[in-house]
mmCIF file with all atom_site columns, C-alpha atoms in Angstrom:
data_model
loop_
_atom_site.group_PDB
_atom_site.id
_atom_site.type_symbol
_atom_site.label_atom_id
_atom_site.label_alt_id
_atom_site.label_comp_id
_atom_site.label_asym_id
_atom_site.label_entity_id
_atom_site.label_seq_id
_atom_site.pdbx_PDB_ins_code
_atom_site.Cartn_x
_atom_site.Cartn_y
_atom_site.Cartn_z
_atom_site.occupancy
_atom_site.B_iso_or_equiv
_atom_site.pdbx_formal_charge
_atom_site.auth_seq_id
_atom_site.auth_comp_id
_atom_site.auth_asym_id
_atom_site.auth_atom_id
_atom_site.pdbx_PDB_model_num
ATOM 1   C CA . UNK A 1 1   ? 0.625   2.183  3.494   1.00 0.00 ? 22  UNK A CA 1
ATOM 2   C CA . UNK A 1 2   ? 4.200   3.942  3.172   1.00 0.00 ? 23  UNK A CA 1
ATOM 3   C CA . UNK A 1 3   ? 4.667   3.735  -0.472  1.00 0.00 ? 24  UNK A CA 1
ATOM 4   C CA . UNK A 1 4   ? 1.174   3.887  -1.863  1.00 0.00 ? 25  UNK A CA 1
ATOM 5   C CA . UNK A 1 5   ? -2.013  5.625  -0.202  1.00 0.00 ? 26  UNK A CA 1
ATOM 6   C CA . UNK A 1 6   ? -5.274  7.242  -1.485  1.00 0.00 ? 27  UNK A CA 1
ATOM 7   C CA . UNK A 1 7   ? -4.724  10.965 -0.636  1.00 0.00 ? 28  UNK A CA 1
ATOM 8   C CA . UNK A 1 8   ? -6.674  12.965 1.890   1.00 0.00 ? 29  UNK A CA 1
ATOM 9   C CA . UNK A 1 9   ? -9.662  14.286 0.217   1.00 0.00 ? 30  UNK A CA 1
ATOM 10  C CA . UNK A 1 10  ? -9.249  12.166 -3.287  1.00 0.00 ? 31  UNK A CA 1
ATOM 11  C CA . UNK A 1 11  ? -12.712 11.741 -5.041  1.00 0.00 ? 32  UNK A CA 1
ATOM 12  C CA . UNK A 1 12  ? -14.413 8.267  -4.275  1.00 0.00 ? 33  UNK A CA 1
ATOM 13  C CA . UNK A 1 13  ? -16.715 6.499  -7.003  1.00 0.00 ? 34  UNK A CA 1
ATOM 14  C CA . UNK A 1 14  ? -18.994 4.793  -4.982  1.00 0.00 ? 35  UNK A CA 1
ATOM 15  C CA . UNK A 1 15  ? -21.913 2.812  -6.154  1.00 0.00 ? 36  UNK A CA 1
ATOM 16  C CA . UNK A 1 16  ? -23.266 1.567  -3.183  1.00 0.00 ? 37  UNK A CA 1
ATOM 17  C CA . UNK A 1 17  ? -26.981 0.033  -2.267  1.00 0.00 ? 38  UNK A CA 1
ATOM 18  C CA . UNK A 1 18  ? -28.342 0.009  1.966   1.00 0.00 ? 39  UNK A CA 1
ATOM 19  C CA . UNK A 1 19  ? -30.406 -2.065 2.431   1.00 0.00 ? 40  UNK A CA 1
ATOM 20  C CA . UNK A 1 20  ? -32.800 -1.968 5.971   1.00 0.00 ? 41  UNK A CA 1
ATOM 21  C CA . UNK A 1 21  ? -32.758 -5.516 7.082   1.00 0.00 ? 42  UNK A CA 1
ATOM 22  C CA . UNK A 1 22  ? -34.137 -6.983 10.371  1.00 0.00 ? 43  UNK A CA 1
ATOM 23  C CA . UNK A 1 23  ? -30.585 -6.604 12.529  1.00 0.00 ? 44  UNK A CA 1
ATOM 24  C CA . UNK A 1 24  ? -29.942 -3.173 10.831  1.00 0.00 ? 45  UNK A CA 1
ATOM 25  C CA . UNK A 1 25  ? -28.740 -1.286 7.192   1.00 0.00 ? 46  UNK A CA 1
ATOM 26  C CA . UNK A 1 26  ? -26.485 -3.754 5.049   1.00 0.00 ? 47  UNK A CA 1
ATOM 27  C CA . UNK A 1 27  ? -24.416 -1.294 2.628   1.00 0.00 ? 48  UNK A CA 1
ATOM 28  C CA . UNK A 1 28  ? -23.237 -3.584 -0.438  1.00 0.00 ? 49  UNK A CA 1
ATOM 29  C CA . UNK A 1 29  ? -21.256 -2.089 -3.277  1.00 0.00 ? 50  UNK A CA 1
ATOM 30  C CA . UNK A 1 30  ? -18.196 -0.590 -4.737  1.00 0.00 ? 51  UNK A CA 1
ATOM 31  C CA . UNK A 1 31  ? -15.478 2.311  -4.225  1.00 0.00 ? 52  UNK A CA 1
ATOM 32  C CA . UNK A 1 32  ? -13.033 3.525  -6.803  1.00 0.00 ? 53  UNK A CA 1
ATOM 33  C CA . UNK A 1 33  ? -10.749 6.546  -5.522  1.00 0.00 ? 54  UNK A CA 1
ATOM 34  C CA . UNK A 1 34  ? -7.139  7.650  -7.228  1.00 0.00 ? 55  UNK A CA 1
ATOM 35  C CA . UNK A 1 35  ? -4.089  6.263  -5.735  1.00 0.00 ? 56  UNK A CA 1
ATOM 36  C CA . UNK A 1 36  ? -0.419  7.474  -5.813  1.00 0.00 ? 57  UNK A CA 1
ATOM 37  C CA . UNK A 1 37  ? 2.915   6.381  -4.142  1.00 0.00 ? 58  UNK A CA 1
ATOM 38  C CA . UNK A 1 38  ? 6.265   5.084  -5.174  1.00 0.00 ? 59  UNK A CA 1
ATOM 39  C CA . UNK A 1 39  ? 7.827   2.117  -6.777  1.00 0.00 ? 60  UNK A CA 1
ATOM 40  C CA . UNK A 1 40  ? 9.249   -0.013 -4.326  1.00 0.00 ? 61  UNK A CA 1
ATOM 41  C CA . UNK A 1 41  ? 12.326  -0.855 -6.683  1.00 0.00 ? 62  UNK A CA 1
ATOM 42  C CA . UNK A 1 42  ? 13.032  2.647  -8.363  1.00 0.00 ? 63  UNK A CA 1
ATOM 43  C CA . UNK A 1 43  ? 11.122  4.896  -6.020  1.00 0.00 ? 64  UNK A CA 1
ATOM 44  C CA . UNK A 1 44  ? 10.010  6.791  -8.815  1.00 0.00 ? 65  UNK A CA 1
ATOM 45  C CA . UNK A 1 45  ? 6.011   8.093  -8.707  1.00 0.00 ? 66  UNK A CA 1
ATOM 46  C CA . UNK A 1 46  ? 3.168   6.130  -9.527  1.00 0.00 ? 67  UNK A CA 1
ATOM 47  C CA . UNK A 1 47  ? -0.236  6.576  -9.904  1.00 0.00 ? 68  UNK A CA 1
ATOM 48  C CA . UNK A 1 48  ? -3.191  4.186  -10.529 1.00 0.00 ? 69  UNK A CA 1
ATOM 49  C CA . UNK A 1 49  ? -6.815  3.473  -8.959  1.00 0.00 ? 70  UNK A CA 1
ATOM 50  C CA . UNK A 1 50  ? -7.559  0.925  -6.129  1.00 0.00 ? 71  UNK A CA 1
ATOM 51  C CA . UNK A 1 51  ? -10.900 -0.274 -6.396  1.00 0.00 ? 72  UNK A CA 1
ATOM 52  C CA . UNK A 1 52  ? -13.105 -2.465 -3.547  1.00 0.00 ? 73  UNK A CA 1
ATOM 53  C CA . UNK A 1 53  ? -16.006 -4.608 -2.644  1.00 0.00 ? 74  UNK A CA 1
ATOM 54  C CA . UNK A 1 54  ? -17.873 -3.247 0.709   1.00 0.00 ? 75  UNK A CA 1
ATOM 55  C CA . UNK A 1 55  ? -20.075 -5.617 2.536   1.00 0.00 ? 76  UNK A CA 1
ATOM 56  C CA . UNK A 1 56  ? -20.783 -3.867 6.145   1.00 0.00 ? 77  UNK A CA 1
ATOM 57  C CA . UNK A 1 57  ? -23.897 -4.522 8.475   1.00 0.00 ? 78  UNK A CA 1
ATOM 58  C CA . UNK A 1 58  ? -24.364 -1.412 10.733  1.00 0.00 ? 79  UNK A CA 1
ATOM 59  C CA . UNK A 1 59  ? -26.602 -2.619 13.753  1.00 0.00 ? 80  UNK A CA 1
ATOM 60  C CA . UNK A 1 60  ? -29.870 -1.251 14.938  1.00 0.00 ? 81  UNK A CA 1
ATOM 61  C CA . UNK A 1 61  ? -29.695 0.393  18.810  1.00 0.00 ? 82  UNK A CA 1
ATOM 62  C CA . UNK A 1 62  ? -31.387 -2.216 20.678  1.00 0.00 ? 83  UNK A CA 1
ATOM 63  C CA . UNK A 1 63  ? -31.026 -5.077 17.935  1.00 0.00 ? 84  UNK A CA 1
ATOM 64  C CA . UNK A 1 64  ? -30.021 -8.805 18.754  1.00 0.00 ? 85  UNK A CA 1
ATOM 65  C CA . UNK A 1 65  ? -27.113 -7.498 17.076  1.00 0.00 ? 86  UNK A CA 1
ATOM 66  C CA . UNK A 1 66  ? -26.068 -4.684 18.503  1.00 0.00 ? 87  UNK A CA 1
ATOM 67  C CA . UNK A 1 67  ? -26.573 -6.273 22.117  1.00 0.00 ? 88  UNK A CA 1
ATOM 68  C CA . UNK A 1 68  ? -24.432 -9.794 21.182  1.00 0.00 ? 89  UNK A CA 1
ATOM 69  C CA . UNK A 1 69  ? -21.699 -7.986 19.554  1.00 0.00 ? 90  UNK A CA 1
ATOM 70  C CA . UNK A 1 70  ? -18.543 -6.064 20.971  1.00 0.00 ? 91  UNK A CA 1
ATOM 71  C CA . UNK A 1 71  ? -17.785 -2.451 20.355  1.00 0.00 ? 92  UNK A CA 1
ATOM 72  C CA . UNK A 1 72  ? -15.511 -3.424 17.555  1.00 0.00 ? 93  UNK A CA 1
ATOM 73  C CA . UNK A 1 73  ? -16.735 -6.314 16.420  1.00 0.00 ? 94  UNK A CA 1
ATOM 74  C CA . UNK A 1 74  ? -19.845 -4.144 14.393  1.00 0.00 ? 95  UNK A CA 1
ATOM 75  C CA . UNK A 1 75  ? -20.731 -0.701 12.955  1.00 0.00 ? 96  UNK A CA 1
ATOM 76  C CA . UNK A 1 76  ? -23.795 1.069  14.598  1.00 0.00 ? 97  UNK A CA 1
ATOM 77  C CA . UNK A 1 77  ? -26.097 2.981  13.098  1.00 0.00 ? 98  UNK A CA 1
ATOM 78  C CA . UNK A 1 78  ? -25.593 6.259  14.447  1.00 0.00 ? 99  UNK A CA 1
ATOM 79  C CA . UNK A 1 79  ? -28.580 9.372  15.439  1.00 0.00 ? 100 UNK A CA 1
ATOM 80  C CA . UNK A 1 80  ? -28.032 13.079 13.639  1.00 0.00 ? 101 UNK A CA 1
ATOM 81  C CA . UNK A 1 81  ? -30.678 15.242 14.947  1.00 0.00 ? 102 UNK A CA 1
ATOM 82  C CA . UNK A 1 82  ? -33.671 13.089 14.250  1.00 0.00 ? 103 UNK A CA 1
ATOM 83  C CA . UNK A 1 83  ? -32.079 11.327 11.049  1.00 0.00 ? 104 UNK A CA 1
ATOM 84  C CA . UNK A 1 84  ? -30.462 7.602  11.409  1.00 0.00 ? 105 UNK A CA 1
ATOM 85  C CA . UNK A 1 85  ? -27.130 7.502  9.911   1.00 0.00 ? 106 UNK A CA 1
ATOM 86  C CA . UNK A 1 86  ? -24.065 5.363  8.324   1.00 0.00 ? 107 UNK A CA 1
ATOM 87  C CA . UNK A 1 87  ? -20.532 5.718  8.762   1.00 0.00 ? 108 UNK A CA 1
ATOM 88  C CA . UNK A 1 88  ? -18.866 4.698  6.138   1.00 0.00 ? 109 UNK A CA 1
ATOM 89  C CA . UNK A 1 89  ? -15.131 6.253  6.606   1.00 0.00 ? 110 UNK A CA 1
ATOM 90  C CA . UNK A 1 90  ? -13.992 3.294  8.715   1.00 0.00 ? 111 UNK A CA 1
ATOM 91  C CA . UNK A 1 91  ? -15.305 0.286  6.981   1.00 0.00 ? 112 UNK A CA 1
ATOM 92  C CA . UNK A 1 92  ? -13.636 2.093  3.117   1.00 0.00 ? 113 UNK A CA 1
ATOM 93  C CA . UNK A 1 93  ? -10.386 3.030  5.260   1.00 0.00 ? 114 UNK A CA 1
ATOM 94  C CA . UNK A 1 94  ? -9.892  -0.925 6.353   1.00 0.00 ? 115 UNK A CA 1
ATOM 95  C CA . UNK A 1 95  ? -11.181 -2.382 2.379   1.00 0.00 ? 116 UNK A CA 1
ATOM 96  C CA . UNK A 1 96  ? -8.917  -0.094 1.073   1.00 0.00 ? 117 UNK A CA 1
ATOM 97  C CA . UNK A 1 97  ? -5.449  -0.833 3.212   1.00 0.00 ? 118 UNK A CA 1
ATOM 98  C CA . UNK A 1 98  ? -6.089  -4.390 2.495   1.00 0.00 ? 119 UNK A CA 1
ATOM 99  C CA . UNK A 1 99  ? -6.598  -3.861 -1.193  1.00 0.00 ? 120 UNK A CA 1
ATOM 100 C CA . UNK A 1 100 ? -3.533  -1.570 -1.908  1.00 0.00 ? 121 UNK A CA 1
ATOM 101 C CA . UNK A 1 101 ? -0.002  -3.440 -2.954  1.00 0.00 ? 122 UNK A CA 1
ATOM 102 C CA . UNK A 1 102 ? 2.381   -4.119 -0.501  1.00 0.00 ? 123 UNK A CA 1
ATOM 103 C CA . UNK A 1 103 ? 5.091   -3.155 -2.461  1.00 0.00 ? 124 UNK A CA 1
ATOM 104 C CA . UNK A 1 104 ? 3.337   -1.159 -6.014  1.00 0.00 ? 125 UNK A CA 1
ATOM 105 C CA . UNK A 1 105 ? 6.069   -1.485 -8.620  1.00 0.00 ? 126 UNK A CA 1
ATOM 106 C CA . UNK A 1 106 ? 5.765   1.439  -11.688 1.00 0.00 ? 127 UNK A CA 1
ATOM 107 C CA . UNK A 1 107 ? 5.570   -1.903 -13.865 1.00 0.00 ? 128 UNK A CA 1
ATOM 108 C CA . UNK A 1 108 ? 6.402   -5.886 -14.429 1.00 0.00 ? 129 UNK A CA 1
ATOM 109 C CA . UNK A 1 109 ? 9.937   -4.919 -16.045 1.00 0.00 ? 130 UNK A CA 1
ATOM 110 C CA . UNK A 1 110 ? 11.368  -2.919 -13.059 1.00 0.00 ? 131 UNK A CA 1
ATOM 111 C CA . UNK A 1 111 ? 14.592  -3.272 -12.058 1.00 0.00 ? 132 UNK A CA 1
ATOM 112 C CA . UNK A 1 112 ? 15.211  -0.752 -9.665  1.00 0.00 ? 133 UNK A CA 1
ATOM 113 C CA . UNK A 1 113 ? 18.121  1.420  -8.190  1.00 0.00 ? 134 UNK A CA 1
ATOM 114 C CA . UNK A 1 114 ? 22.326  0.608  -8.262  1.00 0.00 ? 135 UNK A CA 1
ATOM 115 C CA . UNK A 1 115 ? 23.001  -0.796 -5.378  1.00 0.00 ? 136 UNK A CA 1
ATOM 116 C CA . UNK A 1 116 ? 25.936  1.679  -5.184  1.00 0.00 ? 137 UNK A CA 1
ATOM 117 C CA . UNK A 1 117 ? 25.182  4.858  -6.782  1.00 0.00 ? 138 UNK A CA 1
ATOM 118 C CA . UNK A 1 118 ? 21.273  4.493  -6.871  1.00 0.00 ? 139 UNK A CA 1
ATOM 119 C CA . UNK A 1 119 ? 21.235  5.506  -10.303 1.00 0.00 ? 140 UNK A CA 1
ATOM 120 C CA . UNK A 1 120 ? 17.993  4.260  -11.655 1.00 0.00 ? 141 UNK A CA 1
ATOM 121 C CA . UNK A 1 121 ? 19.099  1.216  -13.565 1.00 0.00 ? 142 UNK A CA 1
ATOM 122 C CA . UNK A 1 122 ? 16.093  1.617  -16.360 1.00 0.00 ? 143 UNK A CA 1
ATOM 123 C CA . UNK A 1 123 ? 17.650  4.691  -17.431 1.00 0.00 ? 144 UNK A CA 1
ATOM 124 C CA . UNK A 1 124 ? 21.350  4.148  -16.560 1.00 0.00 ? 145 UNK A CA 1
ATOM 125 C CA . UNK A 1 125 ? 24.107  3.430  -19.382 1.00 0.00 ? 146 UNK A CA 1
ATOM 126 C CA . UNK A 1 126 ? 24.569  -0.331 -20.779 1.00 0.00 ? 147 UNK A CA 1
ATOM 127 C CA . UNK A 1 127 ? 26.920  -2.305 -18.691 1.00 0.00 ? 148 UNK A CA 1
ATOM 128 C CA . UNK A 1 128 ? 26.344  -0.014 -15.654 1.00 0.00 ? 149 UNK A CA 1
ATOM 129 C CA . UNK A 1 129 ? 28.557  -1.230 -12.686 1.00 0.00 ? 150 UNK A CA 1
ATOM 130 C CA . UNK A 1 130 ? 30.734  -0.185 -9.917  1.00 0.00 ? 151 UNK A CA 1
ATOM 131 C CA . UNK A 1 131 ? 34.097  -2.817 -9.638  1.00 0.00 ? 152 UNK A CA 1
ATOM 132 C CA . UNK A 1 132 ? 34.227  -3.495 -5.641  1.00 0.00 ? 153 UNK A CA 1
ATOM 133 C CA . UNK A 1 133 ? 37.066  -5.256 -3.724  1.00 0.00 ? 154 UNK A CA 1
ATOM 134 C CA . UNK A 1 134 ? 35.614  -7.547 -1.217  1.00 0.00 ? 155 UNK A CA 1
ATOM 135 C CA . UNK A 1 135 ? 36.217  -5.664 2.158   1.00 0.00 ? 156 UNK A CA 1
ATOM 136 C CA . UNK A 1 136 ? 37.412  -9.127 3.592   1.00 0.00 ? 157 UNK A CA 1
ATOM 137 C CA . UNK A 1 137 ? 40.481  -8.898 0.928   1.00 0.00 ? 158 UNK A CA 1
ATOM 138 C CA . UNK A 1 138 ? 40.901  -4.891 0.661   1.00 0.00 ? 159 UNK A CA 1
ATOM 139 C CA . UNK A 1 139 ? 43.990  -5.307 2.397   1.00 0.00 ? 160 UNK A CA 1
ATOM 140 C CA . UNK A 1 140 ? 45.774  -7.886 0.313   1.00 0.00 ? 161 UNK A CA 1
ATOM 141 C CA . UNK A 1 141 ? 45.041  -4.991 -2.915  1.00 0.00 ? 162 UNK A CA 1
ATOM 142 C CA . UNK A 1 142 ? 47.774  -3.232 -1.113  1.00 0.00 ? 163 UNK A CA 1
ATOM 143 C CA . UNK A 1 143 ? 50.445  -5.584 -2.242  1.00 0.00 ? 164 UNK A CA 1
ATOM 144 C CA . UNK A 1 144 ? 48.871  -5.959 -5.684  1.00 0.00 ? 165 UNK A CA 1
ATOM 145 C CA . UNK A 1 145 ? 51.676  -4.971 -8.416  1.00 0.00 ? 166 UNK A CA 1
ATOM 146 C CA . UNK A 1 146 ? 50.564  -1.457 -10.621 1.00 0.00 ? 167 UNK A CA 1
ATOM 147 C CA . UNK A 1 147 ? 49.317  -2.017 -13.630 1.00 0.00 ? 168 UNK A CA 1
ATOM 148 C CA . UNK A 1 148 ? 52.154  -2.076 -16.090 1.00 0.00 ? 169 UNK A CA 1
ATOM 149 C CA . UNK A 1 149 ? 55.177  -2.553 -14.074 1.00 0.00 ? 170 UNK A CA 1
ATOM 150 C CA . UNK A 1 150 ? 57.038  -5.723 -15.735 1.00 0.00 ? 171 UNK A CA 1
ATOM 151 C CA . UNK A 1 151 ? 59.996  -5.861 -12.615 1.00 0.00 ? 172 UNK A CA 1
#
């Protein structure tokens, strides 16, 4: 996502079980990896750890499966050389996109950047503002007596 993402080549913690059932290899289990972005109110950097539940059947070539099922629709168990494999890049890529906040704030308390200045406002003076003349009336400050003048 654009303001958090696990980083190309972050360490996963997976603890994951496949299973060979009739249709195929059911992988069931869990991924961990390091996340980092920005907070969407102060754009300053965060880090923390996304963590996910992976359910995925991979289909056996030739399966009921495999032959009722679209392209898309189901992972295939894939031939190395003489070894059956599992790719699991896909399936973690998806859990993780979904699991990963929308907008990650660097905590509950927040309150972002000045609207004007975009000072961050957790770290700005007390009482920080900017005093702003409604554009629609800007013209009318023109004719405003200066400050002082008793005539």
């Amino acid at each position: 996502l654009e303001l958090m993402a696990v980083g190309e080549g972050a360490p996963l913690e997976m603890n994951l079980r496949l299973e060979s059932v009739s249709e195929g290899v059911l992988v069931t289990g869990t991924v961990k990896a390091p996340t980092s972005g920005e907070c969407a109110r102060c754009l300053q950097s965060i880090h923390g750890e996304v963590g996910i539940d992976l359910t995925e059947l991979f289909a056996y070539p030739d399966s009921t499966t495999d032959e009722t099922a679209d392209a898309d629709e189901v992972a295939r168990v894939g031939r190395d050389g003489g070894a059956e494999t599992v790719d699991l890049e896909q399936p973690i890529i998806d859990a993780v996109g979904v699991a990963l906040p929308f907008s990650p704030v660097c905590g509950s308390d927040c309150v972002g950047l000045c609207q004007q200045c975009g000072v961050p406002l957790g770290s700005a003076e007390p009482g920080h503002h900017h005093d702003q003349i409604d554009p629609r009336w800007a013209k009318l400050a023109e004719f405003r007596e200066p400050a002082g003048d008793d005539s």
